[in-house]
Amino acid sequence: MVEFNPKEFIKALARDRARKFRDEEFRKMVERILGVWSDPSHALIELIQNADDAKAKWAKFILDGSHLLFFHNGKPFSRLDVKRICSVALTTKKAGSYIGFFGIGFKSVFKISHRPHIFSFPFKFFFKRETPVIPEWIEKIPSRVKRYLDEKITIFYLPLRTDMSKRTIERLKDALMRSFDPLSLAFLRHLRQIEFTVNEEERILKIKKGRFRGKVVKTGKVTIIELINKKERNYDYLLFRKTVRVSPLSLIHISEPTRPLYISYAVFCLK
């Protein structure tokens, strides 16, 4: 049996995507998708959704100067996952088990980075903004990533765009440290803790769900714990869950096709 070679897999996939990218209509479609996102915080949401899809329990953002890193301890990328992230339509997601089409949603990171890197054992590859569906194998690991490398951790390394305005950078900082709603954690299926570090500031969100006979219940009381520079604040909610069918929407506007999915509602904020 021939041993799997991740580098050769990426190179073969790059050749296939390069052939497709030569098609003018395909390139125009990719450009339209890249132009959908105007808010840099959307990239953060997509990364968090990817971590939850990978059944991660923990995730962390670090914004350090002109670099953003995102980690999670979910399942590493499979070959199909790599193909999906190199696409704008292909998906391996089954109804009821995933949040969105990461192949499309991932393209939102180009709003904040022209060269996103991905490290998910055994894969390590990056994209260029001008060829956003063609992966390139990483030969030299950036120094900011080396100390975090771990076969059990998936890392997204996003050098910030050099043409980003100060206002956009401030919006990104605000999304990490303030505007990301703690209640959002209640809508995720697997993540139980998200950490945000911006320079010397630290924010941690944790969720505690009610239990019955040792199992987490899908309805009832939920407590979100927010720690900002070690100052704690608790938010208590009552949730219920209902299955609904979303309305048909274009994939240009939303990275999810029409299908039944679970939506959680916060019905009371307990004081």
PDB file of C-alpha atoms in Angstrom:
ATOM      1  CA  MET A   1       0.000   0.000   0.000  1.00  0.00           C
ATOM      2  CA  VAL A   2       1.326   3.436  -0.978  1.00  0.00           C
ATOM      3  CA  GLU A   3       1.787   5.705   2.032  1.00  0.00           C
ATOM      4  CA  PHE A   4      -0.318   8.881   1.936  1.00  0.00           C
ATOM      5  CA  ASN A   5       1.748  11.969   1.120  1.00  0.00           C
ATOM      6  CA  PRO A   6      -0.080  15.165   2.226  1.00  0.00           C
ATOM      7  CA  LYS A   7       2.292  17.442   0.285  1.00  0.00           C
ATOM      8  CA  GLU A   8       1.662  15.608  -2.983  1.00  0.00           C
ATOM      9  CA  PHE A   9      -2.074  15.613  -2.234  1.00  0.00           C
ATOM     10  CA  ILE A  10      -2.025  19.427  -1.913  1.00  0.00           C
ATOM     11  CA  LYS A  11       0.029  19.790  -5.094  1.00  0.00           C
ATOM     12  CA  ALA A  12      -2.365  17.568  -7.069  1.00  0.00           C
ATOM     13  CA  LEU A  13      -5.356  19.473  -5.706  1.00  0.00           C
ATOM     14  CA  ALA A  14      -3.668  22.773  -6.626  1.00  0.00           C
ATOM     15  CA  ARG A  15      -3.219  21.611 -10.226  1.00  0.00           C
ATOM     16  CA  ASP A  16      -6.891  20.624 -10.425  1.00  0.00           C
ATOM     17  CA  ARG A  17      -8.086  23.943  -8.951  1.00  0.00           C
ATOM     18  CA  ALA A  18      -5.715  25.903 -11.206  1.00  0.00           C
ATOM     19  CA  ARG A  19      -7.315  24.326 -14.273  1.00  0.00           C
ATOM     20  CA  LYS A  20     -10.749  25.287 -12.995  1.00  0.00           C
ATOM     21  CA  PHE A  21      -9.606  28.795 -12.084  1.00  0.00           C
ATOM     22  CA  ARG A  22      -8.609  29.436 -15.687  1.00  0.00           C
ATOM     23  CA  ASP A  23     -12.305  29.461 -16.571  1.00  0.00           C
ATOM     24  CA  GLU A  24     -13.400  33.113 -16.741  1.00  0.00           C
ATOM     25  CA  GLU A  25     -16.939  32.512 -15.467  1.00  0.00           C
ATOM     26  CA  PHE A  26     -15.615  30.572 -12.483  1.00  0.00           C
ATOM     27  CA  ARG A  27     -13.175  33.381 -11.628  1.00  0.00           C
ATOM     28  CA  LYS A  28     -15.980  35.934 -11.794  1.00  0.00           C
ATOM     29  CA  MET A  29     -18.103  33.825  -9.442  1.00  0.00           C
ATOM     30  CA  VAL A  30     -15.229  33.612  -6.948  1.00  0.00           C
ATOM     31  CA  GLU A  31     -14.741  37.385  -7.107  1.00  0.00           C
ATOM     32  CA  ARG A  32     -18.444  37.957  -6.455  1.00  0.00           C
ATOM     33  CA  ILE A  33     -18.249  35.714  -3.409  1.00  0.00           C
ATOM     34  CA  LEU A  34     -15.155  37.534  -2.125  1.00  0.00           C
ATOM     35  CA  GLY A  35     -17.040  40.810  -2.452  1.00  0.00           C
ATOM     36  CA  VAL A  36     -20.002  39.698  -0.312  1.00  0.00           C
ATOM     37  CA  TRP A  37     -18.383  40.306   3.088  1.00  0.00           C
ATOM     38  CA  SER A  38     -17.830  43.877   4.257  1.00  0.00           C
ATOM     39  CA  ASP A  39     -17.582  43.294   8.015  1.00  0.00           C
ATOM     40  CA  PRO A  40     -14.273  41.764   9.236  1.00  0.00           C
ATOM     41  CA  SER A  41     -16.104  40.126  12.156  1.00  0.00           C
ATOM     42  CA  HIS A  42     -17.786  37.704   9.730  1.00  0.00           C
ATOM     43  CA  ALA A  43     -14.462  35.895   9.344  1.00  0.00           C
ATOM     44  CA  LEU A  44     -14.381  35.333  13.112  1.00  0.00           C
ATOM     45  CA  ILE A  45     -17.860  33.790  13.017  1.00  0.00           C
ATOM     46  CA  GLU A  46     -16.880  31.460  10.178  1.00  0.00           C
ATOM     47  CA  LEU A  47     -13.781  30.283  12.055  1.00  0.00           C
ATOM     48  CA  ILE A  48     -15.829  29.623  15.192  1.00  0.00           C
ATOM     49  CA  GLN A  49     -18.390  27.695  13.142  1.00  0.00           C
ATOM     50  CA  ASN A  50     -15.603  25.607  11.628  1.00  0.00           C
ATOM     51  CA  ALA A  51     -14.327  24.758  15.123  1.00  0.00           C
ATOM     52  CA  ASP A  52     -17.817  23.754  16.221  1.00  0.00           C
ATOM     53  CA  ASP A  53     -18.274  21.637  13.074  1.00  0.00           C
ATOM     54  CA  ALA A  54     -15.029  19.862  13.987  1.00  0.00           C
ATOM     55  CA  LYS A  55     -16.549  19.103  17.420  1.00  0.00           C
ATOM     56  CA  ALA A  56     -14.018  21.253  19.249  1.00  0.00           C
ATOM     57  CA  LYS A  57     -14.634  21.950  22.931  1.00  0.00           C
ATOM     58  CA  TRP A  58     -12.206  24.861  23.088  1.00  0.00           C
ATOM     59  CA  ALA A  59     -11.074  27.631  20.718  1.00  0.00           C
ATOM     60  CA  LYS A  60      -8.856  30.674  21.011  1.00  0.00           C
ATOM     61  CA  PHE A  61      -8.090  33.886  19.095  1.00  0.00           C
ATOM     62  CA  ILE A  62      -4.840  35.809  19.514  1.00  0.00           C
ATOM     63  CA  LEU A  63      -4.494  39.227  17.857  1.00  0.00           C
ATOM     64  CA  ASP A  64      -0.879  40.273  18.166  1.00  0.00           C
ATOM     65  CA  GLY A  65       0.100  43.374  16.260  1.00  0.00           C
ATOM     66  CA  SER A  66      -0.448  42.613  12.579  1.00  0.00           C
ATOM     67  CA  HIS A  67      -1.191  38.902  13.013  1.00  0.00           C
ATOM     68  CA  LEU A  68      -4.318  36.959  13.988  1.00  0.00           C
ATOM     69  CA  LEU A  69      -4.134  33.339  15.118  1.00  0.00           C
ATOM     70  CA  PHE A  70      -7.058  31.008  15.736  1.00  0.00           C
ATOM     71  CA  PHE A  71      -6.769  27.586  17.372  1.00  0.00           C
ATOM     72  CA  HIS A  72      -9.187  24.805  18.191  1.00  0.00           C
ATOM     73  CA  ASN A  73      -8.948  21.251  19.517  1.00  0.00           C
ATOM     74  CA  GLY A  74     -11.496  19.666  17.195  1.00  0.00           C
ATOM     75  CA  LYS A  75     -10.972  16.936  14.626  1.00  0.00           C
ATOM     76  CA  PRO A  76      -8.117  17.689  12.180  1.00  0.00           C
ATOM     77  CA  PHE A  77      -8.850  18.273   8.505  1.00  0.00           C
ATOM     78  CA  SER A  78      -9.617  15.214   6.429  1.00  0.00           C
ATOM     79  CA  ARG A  79      -8.843  15.036   2.708  1.00  0.00           C
ATOM     80  CA  LEU A  80     -12.464  15.931   1.968  1.00  0.00           C
ATOM     81  CA  ASP A  81     -12.244  18.907   4.327  1.00  0.00           C
ATOM     82  CA  VAL A  82      -9.220  20.180   2.426  1.00  0.00           C
ATOM     83  CA  LYS A  83     -11.050  19.810  -0.890  1.00  0.00           C
ATOM     84  CA  ARG A  84     -14.060  21.615   0.553  1.00  0.00           C
ATOM     85  CA  ILE A  85     -12.083  24.617   1.796  1.00  0.00           C
ATOM     86  CA  CYS A  86     -10.515  24.890  -1.686  1.00  0.00           C
ATOM     87  CA  SER A  87     -13.969  25.122  -3.241  1.00  0.00           C
ATOM     88  CA  VAL A  88     -16.891  27.520  -3.419  1.00  0.00           C
ATOM     89  CA  ALA A  89     -19.645  24.920  -3.702  1.00  0.00           C
ATOM     90  CA  LEU A  90     -18.385  21.460  -2.716  1.00  0.00           C
ATOM     91  CA  THR A  91     -19.483  20.253   0.714  1.00  0.00           C
ATOM     92  CA  THR A  92     -19.236  17.102   2.806  1.00  0.00           C
ATOM     93  CA  LYS A  93     -21.672  18.389   5.382  1.00  0.00           C
ATOM     94  CA  LYS A  94     -24.672  16.243   6.213  1.00  0.00           C
ATOM     95  CA  ALA A  95     -28.086  17.664   7.081  1.00  0.00           C
ATOM     96  CA  GLY A  96     -28.376  18.361  10.770  1.00  0.00           C
ATOM     97  CA  SER A  97     -24.678  17.917  11.580  1.00  0.00           C
ATOM     98  CA  TYR A  98     -23.001  21.119  10.390  1.00  0.00           C
ATOM     99  CA  ILE A  99     -23.677  24.849  10.488  1.00  0.00           C
ATOM    100  CA  GLY A 100     -22.516  26.127   7.098  1.00  0.00           C
ATOM    101  CA  PHE A 101     -20.599  25.493   3.889  1.00  0.00           C
ATOM    102  CA  PHE A 102     -17.061  26.331   5.009  1.00  0.00           C
ATOM    103  CA  GLY A 103     -15.750  26.336   1.444  1.00  0.00           C
ATOM    104  CA  ILE A 104     -17.752  29.505   0.799  1.00  0.00           C
ATOM    105  CA  GLY A 105     -17.678  30.950   4.301  1.00  0.00           C
ATOM    106  CA  PHE A 106     -13.907  30.616   4.616  1.00  0.00           C
ATOM    107  CA  LYS A 107     -13.471  33.114   1.787  1.00  0.00           C
ATOM    108  CA  SER A 108     -14.543  35.821   4.264  1.00  0.00           C
ATOM    109  CA  VAL A 109     -11.044  35.662   5.820  1.00  0.00           C
ATOM    110  CA  PHE A 110      -9.707  37.459   2.744  1.00  0.00           C
ATOM    111  CA  LYS A 111     -11.379  40.556   4.145  1.00  0.00           C
ATOM    112  CA  ILE A 112      -8.663  40.633   6.806  1.00  0.00           C
ATOM    113  CA  SER A 113      -5.806  38.586   5.319  1.00  0.00           C
ATOM    114  CA  HIS A 114      -4.337  38.247   1.824  1.00  0.00           C
ATOM    115  CA  ARG A 115      -2.472  35.043   2.730  1.00  0.00           C
ATOM    116  CA  PRO A 116      -4.306  32.792   5.232  1.00  0.00           C
ATOM    117  CA  HIS A 117      -2.368  29.733   6.455  1.00  0.00           C
ATOM    118  CA  ILE A 118      -3.866  26.481   7.754  1.00  0.00           C
ATOM    119  CA  PHE A 119      -2.118  23.892   9.915  1.00  0.00           C
ATOM    120  CA  SER A 120      -4.174  20.756  10.577  1.00  0.00           C
ATOM    121  CA  PHE A 121      -2.144  17.564  10.843  1.00  0.00           C
ATOM    122  CA  PRO A 122      -0.932  16.228   8.478  1.00  0.00           C
ATOM    123  CA  PHE A 123      -1.729  19.235   6.287  1.00  0.00           C
ATOM    124  CA  LYS A 124      -0.109  22.667   6.142  1.00  0.00           C
ATOM    125  CA  PHE A 125      -1.027  24.983   3.292  1.00  0.00           C
ATOM    126  CA  PHE A 126      -1.936  28.584   2.469  1.00  0.00           C
ATOM    127  CA  PHE A 127      -3.901  30.601  -0.062  1.00  0.00           C
ATOM    128  CA  LYS A 128      -3.177  33.829  -1.914  1.00  0.00           C
ATOM    129  CA  ARG A 129      -5.882  36.462  -2.363  1.00  0.00           C
ATOM    130  CA  GLU A 130      -5.392  36.464  -6.142  1.00  0.00           C
ATOM    131  CA  THR A 131      -5.889  32.653  -6.324  1.00  0.00           C
ATOM    132  CA  PRO A 132      -8.168  31.954  -3.328  1.00  0.00           C
ATOM    133  CA  VAL A 133      -9.125  28.386  -4.318  1.00  0.00           C
ATOM    134  CA  ILE A 134      -5.616  27.139  -5.121  1.00  0.00           C
ATOM    135  CA  PRO A 135      -3.762  25.753  -2.071  1.00  0.00           C
ATOM    136  CA  GLU A 136       0.015  25.988  -1.758  1.00  0.00           C
ATOM    137  CA  TRP A 137       2.094  23.776   0.510  1.00  0.00           C
ATOM    138  CA  ILE A 138       3.884  25.594   3.351  1.00  0.00           C
ATOM    139  CA  GLU A 139       7.625  24.967   3.115  1.00  0.00           C
ATOM    140  CA  LYS A 140       8.708  27.358   5.871  1.00  0.00           C
ATOM    141  CA  ILE A 141       6.599  27.639   9.020  1.00  0.00           C
ATOM    142  CA  PRO A 142       6.136  31.254  10.205  1.00  0.00           C
ATOM    143  CA  SER A 143       7.960  31.933  13.477  1.00  0.00           C
ATOM    144  CA  ARG A 144       4.745  33.093  15.170  1.00  0.00           C
ATOM    145  CA  VAL A 145       3.216  29.660  14.552  1.00  0.00           C
ATOM    146  CA  LYS A 146       6.091  27.339  15.501  1.00  0.00           C
ATOM    147  CA  ARG A 147       5.570  27.436  19.277  1.00  0.00           C
ATOM    148  CA  TYR A 148       1.889  26.544  18.925  1.00  0.00           C
ATOM    149  CA  LEU A 149       2.253  23.583  16.557  1.00  0.00           C
ATOM    150  CA  ASP A 150       0.589  20.446  17.881  1.00  0.00           C
ATOM    151  CA  GLU A 151      -0.817  17.448  16.011  1.00  0.00           C
ATOM    152  CA  LYS A 152      -3.997  17.710  18.086  1.00  0.00           C
ATOM    153  CA  ILE A 153      -4.566  21.424  17.404  1.00  0.00           C
ATOM    154  CA  THR A 154      -5.821  23.048  14.186  1.00  0.00           C
ATOM    155  CA  ILE A 155      -4.314  26.502  13.591  1.00  0.00           C
ATOM    156  CA  PHE A 156      -5.413  29.285  11.268  1.00  0.00           C
ATOM    157  CA  TYR A 157      -2.692  31.913  10.886  1.00  0.00           C
ATOM    158  CA  LEU A 158      -3.884  35.171   9.311  1.00  0.00           C
ATOM    159  CA  PRO A 159      -1.290  37.887   8.653  1.00  0.00           C
ATOM    160  CA  LEU A 160      -3.423  41.029   8.496  1.00  0.00           C
ATOM    161  CA  ARG A 161      -3.708  42.838   5.177  1.00  0.00           C
ATOM    162  CA  THR A 162      -1.169  45.640   4.851  1.00  0.00           C
ATOM    163  CA  ASP A 163      -3.848  47.859   3.303  1.00  0.00           C
ATOM    164  CA  MET A 164      -6.281  47.501   6.234  1.00  0.00           C
ATOM    165  CA  SER A 165      -7.400  50.857   7.586  1.00  0.00           C
ATOM    166  CA  LYS A 166      -7.000  51.719  11.268  1.00  0.00           C
ATOM    167  CA  ARG A 167     -10.787  51.822  11.503  1.00  0.00           C
ATOM    168  CA  THR A 168     -11.082  48.228  10.209  1.00  0.00           C
ATOM    169  CA  ILE A 169      -8.408  47.036  12.634  1.00  0.00           C
ATOM    170  CA  GLU A 170     -10.272  48.714  15.507  1.00  0.00           C
ATOM    171  CA  ARG A 171     -13.515  47.030  14.375  1.00  0.00           C
ATOM    172  CA  LEU A 172     -11.698  43.698  14.456  1.00  0.00           C
ATOM    173  CA  LYS A 173     -10.399  44.364  17.987  1.00  0.00           C
ATOM    174  CA  ASP A 174     -13.865  45.424  19.099  1.00  0.00           C
ATOM    175  CA  ALA A 175     -15.390  42.239  17.647  1.00  0.00           C
ATOM    176  CA  LEU A 176     -12.966  40.133  19.658  1.00  0.00           C
ATOM    177  CA  MET A 177     -13.108  41.972  22.975  1.00  0.00           C
ATOM    178  CA  ARG A 178     -16.608  43.440  23.101  1.00  0.00           C
ATOM    179  CA  SER A 179     -19.133  42.973  20.317  1.00  0.00           C
ATOM    180  CA  PHE A 180     -19.044  39.153  20.046  1.00  0.00           C
ATOM    181  CA  ASP A 181     -22.212  38.332  22.012  1.00  0.00           C
ATOM    182  CA  PRO A 182     -21.683  35.877  24.908  1.00  0.00           C
ATOM    183  CA  LEU A 183     -25.103  34.372  24.118  1.00  0.00           C
ATOM    184  CA  SER A 184     -23.705  33.171  20.767  1.00  0.00           C
ATOM    185  CA  LEU A 185     -22.033  30.340  22.670  1.00  0.00           C
ATOM    186  CA  ALA A 186     -25.485  28.897  23.434  1.00  0.00           C
ATOM    187  CA  PHE A 187     -26.156  28.425  19.707  1.00  0.00           C
ATOM    188  CA  LEU A 188     -23.128  26.185  19.191  1.00  0.00           C
ATOM    189  CA  ARG A 189     -23.323  22.422  19.593  1.00  0.00           C
ATOM    190  CA  HIS A 190     -19.875  21.489  20.833  1.00  0.00           C
ATOM    191  CA  LEU A 191     -17.794  24.524  21.819  1.00  0.00           C
ATOM    192  CA  ARG A 192     -17.800  25.159  25.571  1.00  0.00           C
ATOM    193  CA  GLN A 193     -15.108  27.824  25.811  1.00  0.00           C
ATOM    194  CA  ILE A 194     -13.778  30.575  23.538  1.00  0.00           C
ATOM    195  CA  GLU A 195     -10.797  32.727  24.484  1.00  0.00           C
ATOM    196  CA  PHE A 196      -9.824  36.085  22.989  1.00  0.00           C
ATOM    197  CA  THR A 197      -6.462  37.788  23.500  1.00  0.00           C
ATOM    198  CA  VAL A 198      -5.759  41.245  22.073  1.00  0.00           C
ATOM    199  CA  ASN A 199      -2.312  42.523  23.012  1.00  0.00           C
ATOM    200  CA  GLU A 200      -2.415  42.470  26.832  1.00  0.00           C
ATOM    201  CA  GLU A 201      -6.186  42.165  27.188  1.00  0.00           C
ATOM    202  CA  GLU A 202      -7.919  38.822  27.713  1.00  0.00           C
ATOM    203  CA  ARG A 203     -11.533  37.745  27.390  1.00  0.00           C
ATOM    204  CA  ILE A 204     -12.873  34.257  28.097  1.00  0.00           C
ATOM    205  CA  LEU A 205     -16.392  32.954  27.458  1.00  0.00           C
ATOM    206  CA  LYS A 206     -17.567  29.692  29.036  1.00  0.00           C
ATOM    207  CA  ILE A 207     -20.918  27.959  28.968  1.00  0.00           C
ATOM    208  CA  LYS A 208     -22.545  25.745  31.570  1.00  0.00           C
ATOM    209  CA  LYS A 209     -25.662  23.874  30.515  1.00  0.00           C
ATOM    210  CA  GLY A 210     -28.153  22.236  32.854  1.00  0.00           C
ATOM    211  CA  ARG A 211     -27.851  18.455  33.310  1.00  0.00           C
ATOM    212  CA  PHE A 212     -30.357  15.696  33.989  1.00  0.00           C
ATOM    213  CA  ARG A 213     -29.179  12.220  35.056  1.00  0.00           C
ATOM    214  CA  GLY A 214     -25.675  13.113  33.956  1.00  0.00           C
ATOM    215  CA  LYS A 215     -26.623  14.269  30.439  1.00  0.00           C
ATOM    216  CA  VAL A 216     -26.655  17.802  29.069  1.00  0.00           C
ATOM    217  CA  VAL A 217     -30.244  18.856  28.409  1.00  0.00           C
ATOM    218  CA  LYS A 218     -31.271  20.666  25.202  1.00  0.00           C
ATOM    219  CA  THR A 219     -33.634  23.013  27.015  1.00  0.00           C
ATOM    220  CA  GLY A 220     -33.577  24.760  30.353  1.00  0.00           C
ATOM    221  CA  LYS A 221     -31.149  27.005  32.181  1.00  0.00           C
ATOM    222  CA  VAL A 222     -27.861  28.003  30.571  1.00  0.00           C
ATOM    223  CA  THR A 223     -25.169  30.094  32.240  1.00  0.00           C
ATOM    224  CA  ILE A 224     -22.622  32.025  30.188  1.00  0.00           C
ATOM    225  CA  ILE A 225     -19.550  33.101  32.142  1.00  0.00           C
ATOM    226  CA  GLU A 226     -17.601  36.069  30.779  1.00  0.00           C
ATOM    227  CA  LEU A 227     -14.148  36.897  32.133  1.00  0.00           C
ATOM    228  CA  ILE A 228     -12.550  40.146  30.958  1.00  0.00           C
ATOM    229  CA  ASN A 229      -9.076  40.628  32.415  1.00  0.00           C
ATOM    230  CA  LYS A 230     -10.129  38.214  35.207  1.00  0.00           C
ATOM    231  CA  LYS A 231     -13.265  40.206  36.086  1.00  0.00           C
ATOM    232  CA  GLU A 232     -16.194  37.793  36.021  1.00  0.00           C
ATOM    233  CA  ARG A 233     -19.772  38.363  34.898  1.00  0.00           C
ATOM    234  CA  ASN A 234     -22.476  35.691  34.616  1.00  0.00           C
ATOM    235  CA  TYR A 235     -25.450  35.664  32.232  1.00  0.00           C
ATOM    236  CA  ASP A 236     -28.312  33.247  32.931  1.00  0.00           C
ATOM    237  CA  TYR A 237     -30.790  32.254  30.216  1.00  0.00           C
ATOM    238  CA  LEU A 238     -33.666  29.869  29.687  1.00  0.00           C
ATOM    239  CA  LEU A 239     -33.527  28.172  26.289  1.00  0.00           C
ATOM    240  CA  PHE A 240     -35.771  25.966  24.215  1.00  0.00           C
ATOM    241  CA  ARG A 241     -35.126  24.304  20.873  1.00  0.00           C
ATOM    242  CA  LYS A 242     -37.387  23.963  17.869  1.00  0.00           C
ATOM    243  CA  THR A 243     -36.868  22.548  14.365  1.00  0.00           C
ATOM    244  CA  VAL A 244     -37.654  24.980  11.536  1.00  0.00           C
ATOM    245  CA  ARG A 245     -37.021  25.066   7.791  1.00  0.00           C
ATOM    246  CA  VAL A 246     -35.162  28.092   6.488  1.00  0.00           C
ATOM    247  CA  SER A 247     -36.362  29.898   3.356  1.00  0.00           C
ATOM    248  CA  PRO A 248     -34.571  29.322   0.049  1.00  0.00           C
ATOM    249  CA  LEU A 249     -31.673  31.758  -0.356  1.00  0.00           C
ATOM    250  CA  SER A 250     -28.867  32.155  -2.864  1.00  0.00           C
ATOM    251  CA  LEU A 251     -25.477  30.748  -1.889  1.00  0.00           C
ATOM    252  CA  ILE A 252     -24.101  34.172  -2.761  1.00  0.00           C
ATOM    253  CA  HIS A 253     -25.972  35.569   0.247  1.00  0.00           C
ATOM    254  CA  ILE A 254     -25.753  32.712   2.720  1.00  0.00           C
ATOM    255  CA  SER A 255     -23.387  29.764   3.019  1.00  0.00           C
ATOM    256  CA  GLU A 256     -26.118  27.261   3.833  1.00  0.00           C
ATOM    257  CA  PRO A 257     -28.695  25.584   1.558  1.00  0.00           C
ATOM    258  CA  THR A 258     -32.335  25.105   2.495  1.00  0.00           C
ATOM    259  CA  ARG A 259     -32.779  22.196   4.896  1.00  0.00           C
ATOM    260  CA  PRO A 260     -34.228  21.510   8.356  1.00  0.00           C
ATOM    261  CA  LEU A 261     -31.955  22.638  11.167  1.00  0.00           C
ATOM    262  CA  TYR A 262     -32.089  23.269  14.885  1.00  0.00           C
ATOM    263  CA  ILE A 263     -32.346  26.825  16.166  1.00  0.00           C
ATOM    264  CA  SER A 264     -32.017  27.692  19.852  1.00  0.00           C
ATOM    265  CA  TYR A 265     -33.967  30.582  21.323  1.00  0.00           C
ATOM    266  CA  ALA A 266     -33.136  32.542  24.455  1.00  0.00           C
ATOM    267  CA  VAL A 267     -36.573  33.138  25.928  1.00  0.00           C
ATOM    268  CA  PHE A 268     -35.656  34.719  29.257  1.00  0.00           C
ATOM    269  CA  CYS A 269     -32.637  36.492  30.601  1.00  0.00           C
ATOM    270  CA  LEU A 270     -32.586  35.683  34.299  1.00  0.00           C
ATOM    271  CA  LYS A 271     -31.459  38.376  36.728  1.00  0.00           C
TER     272      LYS A 271
END
